[in-house]
Coordinates of C-alpha atoms in Angstrom, one line a residue:
M1 CA 137.6 119.5 160.3
T2 CA 138.5 119.0 156.6
T3 CA 136.9 119.2 153.2
V4 CA 139.1 116.2 152.1
P5 CA 136.8 113.4 150.9
S6 CA 136.4 110.4 153.2
A7 CA 134.6 107.1 152.8
S8 CA 134.0 103.8 154.5
Q9 CA 134.6 100.5 152.7
W10 CA 133.4 96.9 153.1
G11 CA 134.4 93.9 151.1
S12 CA 137.4 92.9 149.0
P13 CA 139.0 95.4 146.6
T14 CA 139.1 92.6 144.0
A15 CA 135.4 92.0 144.1
C16 CA 133.8 91.9 140.6
R17 CA 130.8 93.9 141.6
R18 CA 130.5 97.3 143.3
A19 CA 128.0 99.2 145.4
L20 CA 127.9 102.8 146.3
L21 CA 125.8 103.9 149.4
I22 CA 125.0 107.5 150.2
H23 CA 123.9 108.5 153.7
G24 CA 121.4 111.2 154.7
L25 CA 121.3 114.4 156.7
N26 CA 123.1 114.5 160.0
S27 CA 124.3 110.9 159.5
S28 CA 127.5 109.2 158.2
S29 CA 128.7 106.4 156.0
H30 CA 128.3 103.9 158.9
T31 CA 124.5 104.3 158.9
F32 CA 124.8 101.5 156.3
H33 CA 126.9 99.2 158.4
R34 CA 124.4 96.3 158.2
V35 CA 123.4 96.8 154.5
A36 CA 127.1 97.1 153.5
S37 CA 128.2 94.0 155.4
A38 CA 125.4 92.0 153.8
L39 CA 126.4 93.2 150.3
A40 CA 130.0 92.5 151.0
A41 CA 129.1 89.0 152.0
K42 CA 127.4 88.6 148.6
G43 CA 130.7 89.5 146.9
Y44 CA 130.4 93.3 146.5
L45 CA 133.0 95.9 147.1
V46 CA 130.9 98.5 149.0
I47 CA 131.9 102.2 149.1
A48 CA 130.0 104.7 151.4
P49 CA 131.3 108.3 151.1
N50 CA 130.7 110.9 153.8
L51 CA 128.9 113.9 152.5
L52 CA 130.2 117.4 152.8
G53 CA 129.4 118.8 156.2
H54 CA 129.2 115.4 157.8
A55 CA 131.6 113.0 159.6
L56 CA 133.9 115.8 160.6
R57 CA 134.0 117.3 157.0
K58 CA 133.5 121.0 156.5
P59 CA 130.5 122.1 154.5
G60 CA 130.9 123.1 150.9
V61 CA 130.3 126.5 149.3
D62 CA 126.6 126.0 149.8
F63 CA 124.1 123.5 151.1
Q64 CA 122.3 122.5 147.9
V65 CA 121.7 118.9 147.2
Q66 CA 123.2 119.3 143.8
T67 CA 126.5 120.5 145.4
L68 CA 126.6 117.4 147.5
A69 CA 126.1 115.3 144.4
D70 CA 128.7 117.2 142.3
E71 CA 131.3 116.5 145.0
L72 CA 130.7 112.8 144.6
L73 CA 131.3 112.8 140.8
P74 CA 134.9 111.5 141.2
Y75 CA 133.5 108.3 142.5
F76 CA 131.6 107.9 139.2
Q77 CA 134.7 108.8 137.2
A78 CA 136.8 106.2 139.0
A79 CA 134.4 103.2 138.7
E80 CA 131.0 102.0 137.6
Y81 CA 128.5 100.6 140.1
D82 CA 126.1 97.7 140.0
I83 CA 124.1 99.0 143.0
I84 CA 123.6 102.5 144.2
I85 CA 121.6 103.2 147.4
G86 CA 120.7 106.4 149.1
H87 CA 118.9 107.1 152.3
S88 CA 116.7 110.2 153.0
M89 CA 118.7 113.3 151.7
G90 CA 121.2 110.8 150.3
A91 CA 118.4 109.5 148.1
L92 CA 118.0 113.0 146.7
V93 CA 121.8 113.1 146.0
V94 CA 121.4 109.8 144.2
L95 CA 118.6 111.3 142.1
S96 CA 120.8 114.3 141.3
L97 CA 123.4 111.8 140.0
L98 CA 121.1 109.7 137.8
K99 CA 122.2 111.7 134.7
S100 CA 125.8 110.6 135.4
L101 CA 125.0 106.9 135.3
P102 CA 126.1 104.8 132.3
K103 CA 123.4 104.8 129.6
T104 CA 123.7 101.1 128.8
K105 CA 125.1 99.4 131.9
P106 CA 122.4 98.0 134.1
T107 CA 122.4 99.7 137.5
S108 CA 120.2 98.8 140.5
V109 CA 119.2 102.1 142.3
V110 CA 117.4 102.0 145.6
L111 CA 116.0 105.1 147.4
I112 CA 115.3 104.6 151.1
D113 CA 112.4 106.7 152.5
P114 CA 113.1 109.9 150.6
S115 CA 111.0 113.1 151.0
L116 CA 110.8 114.0 147.4
E117 CA 108.3 116.9 147.8
V118 CA 108.0 118.9 151.0
T119 CA 105.7 122.0 151.4
A120 CA 106.8 125.2 153.1
E121 CA 104.4 124.3 156.0
Q122 CA 105.9 120.8 156.4
M123 CA 109.4 122.4 156.4
V124 CA 108.4 124.5 159.4
D125 CA 107.5 121.3 161.3
R126 CA 110.8 119.8 160.3
R127 CA 112.7 122.8 161.6
V128 CA 111.0 122.4 164.9
K129 CA 111.8 118.7 165.1
Y130 CA 115.5 119.2 164.2
S131 CA 115.7 122.0 166.8
E132 CA 114.2 119.7 169.4
D133 CA 116.7 116.9 168.6
A134 CA 119.6 119.4 168.9
R135 CA 118.2 120.6 172.2
T136 CA 117.6 117.2 173.8
N137 CA 120.8 115.7 172.4
P138 CA 119.6 112.0 172.5
T139 CA 121.9 109.3 173.8
A140 CA 122.3 105.8 172.4
E141 CA 120.0 104.6 175.1
D142 CA 117.4 107.2 174.2
Y143 CA 117.4 106.0 170.6
M144 CA 117.2 102.4 171.6
A145 CA 114.2 103.1 173.8
L146 CA 112.4 104.9 171.1
N147 CA 113.4 102.4 168.4
P148 CA 113.1 98.8 169.7
L149 CA 114.3 97.3 166.4
W150 CA 117.6 99.1 166.6
T151 CA 120.8 97.4 167.9
R152 CA 123.1 99.3 170.2
E153 CA 125.5 99.6 167.3
D154 CA 122.8 101.3 165.2
A155 CA 122.1 103.8 168.0
I156 CA 125.8 104.5 168.5
W157 CA 126.3 105.3 164.8
R158 CA 123.2 107.5 164.9
V159 CA 124.6 109.5 167.8
L160 CA 128.0 109.8 166.1
G161 CA 126.3 111.0 163.0
T162 CA 124.6 113.9 164.8
H163 CA 127.7 114.8 166.8
T164 CA 130.2 114.9 163.8
V165 CA 128.3 117.3 161.5
G166 CA 130.2 120.3 160.2
R167 CA 127.9 122.9 161.9
S168 CA 125.4 122.9 164.7
T169 CA 122.9 124.5 162.2
N170 CA 123.5 121.7 159.7
S171 CA 119.8 120.7 159.4
H172 CA 118.5 124.2 159.0
D173 CA 121.3 125.1 156.5
H174 CA 120.2 122.3 154.2
I175 CA 116.5 123.1 154.6
D176 CA 117.2 126.8 153.7
G177 CA 119.6 125.8 150.9
N178 CA 117.0 123.7 149.0
V179 CA 114.0 125.9 148.6
P180 CA 111.6 124.8 147.2
W181 CA 112.2 121.2 148.4
S182 CA 111.2 119.5 145.2
F183 CA 113.1 116.6 143.7
S184 CA 110.6 114.1 142.1
H185 CA 111.2 115.6 138.7
L186 CA 114.8 114.2 138.8
I187 CA 113.4 110.6 138.3
A188 CA 113.0 111.5 134.7
D189 CA 116.8 111.5 134.4
K190 CA 117.0 107.8 135.0
P191 CA 118.7 106.0 132.2
A192 CA 116.6 103.2 130.6
A193 CA 119.2 100.6 131.7
A194 CA 118.8 101.5 135.4
A195 CA 116.2 99.9 137.6
L196 CA 114.8 102.3 140.3
T197 CA 113.1 101.1 143.5
I198 CA 111.8 103.4 146.2
L199 CA 111.3 102.0 149.7
V200 CA 109.1 104.0 152.2
A201 CA 107.7 103.7 155.6
D202 CA 105.0 106.3 155.0
P203 CA 102.8 105.5 151.9
S204 CA 102.0 109.2 151.5
K205 CA 105.6 109.8 150.3
L206 CA 104.7 107.9 147.1
E207 CA 101.9 110.2 145.9
C208 CA 104.3 112.4 144.0
V209 CA 105.8 109.6 142.0
A210 CA 102.5 108.0 140.8
K211 CA 103.0 109.5 137.4
F212 CA 106.3 107.6 136.9
K213 CA 105.6 104.1 135.6
D214 CA 109.1 102.7 135.2
I215 CA 109.8 102.5 138.9
R216 CA 109.1 100.0 141.6
T217 CA 107.7 101.2 145.0
V218 CA 107.7 99.2 148.2
I219 CA 106.0 100.1 151.5
V220 CA 108.0 98.6 154.4
S221 CA 105.5 97.8 157.2
N222 CA 106.4 98.5 160.8
A223 CA 109.4 100.6 159.7
S224 CA 110.4 104.1 160.7
H225 CA 112.5 106.5 158.6
W226 CA 115.6 104.4 159.4
I227 CA 114.8 101.3 157.4
Q228 CA 118.5 100.5 157.0
Y229 CA 118.6 99.8 160.8
E230 CA 115.3 98.0 161.2
F231 CA 115.0 96.0 157.9
P232 CA 118.4 96.0 156.2
E233 CA 117.5 92.7 154.6
V234 CA 114.7 94.3 152.7
I235 CA 117.1 96.9 151.2
V236 CA 119.5 94.2 150.2
E237 CA 116.8 92.0 148.8
E238 CA 115.4 94.8 146.6
A239 CA 118.8 95.9 145.4
L240 CA 119.7 92.3 144.4
R241 CA 116.2 91.7 142.9
N242 CA 116.9 94.5 140.4
I243 CA 120.3 92.9 139.6
E244 CA 118.7 89.4 139.1
E245 CA 115.9 90.8 136.9
Q246 CA 118.3 92.8 134.8
D247 CA 120.6 89.7 134.4
N248 CA 117.7 87.6 133.4
G249 CA 116.5 90.1 130.9
Q250 CA 119.8 90.2 129.1

């Protein structure tokens, strides 16, 4: 395993527009294979980094979300992005990077089913779930049986994501490294030029963002936590909607 950065890429390097996609806990860049392919077909160069401690990368010095975000700063120093998408913990990484976005360049930011506020009691339940997943070690067939909207490719990438983490305790490490689990306040770092959309499967996840008026929220019906597998077209549509609205507003 290595700490050397790694990323997946879709689309032409000469594309005029760029998108950055950030995966979640116990996952990898290819969790976005369908979203990335669709954006590439629309003329985007799509970059999806693998976070520290994932996709055969060693963990960093700690497991804080801000540490994961700081490690991605070179991507922002190298280029500016029209679209930035984060799933789950990757959405929290995106929030931690909002302060690094250009102040005047329009950016479409989409967060996929993030848990922005989690209580200590809820964290106990999550630890149990993660431990159960590690114990049962689901196969691609298991994931497909539980998630009828997934393709076999989706299930395979999910399995690989769980099997290529830096440590077997990866989930618990990140839970313990981010106490309290509270990230909704980071929305305030959004530059005025950025458009922020939050997609959720569970409407209760939106309660903590009700005070923020300058964001768009979308409840994706019949979805699970893995909206990028089940309804990738919704993610692409919302990302492009922000671009279109920003272009029309100029």
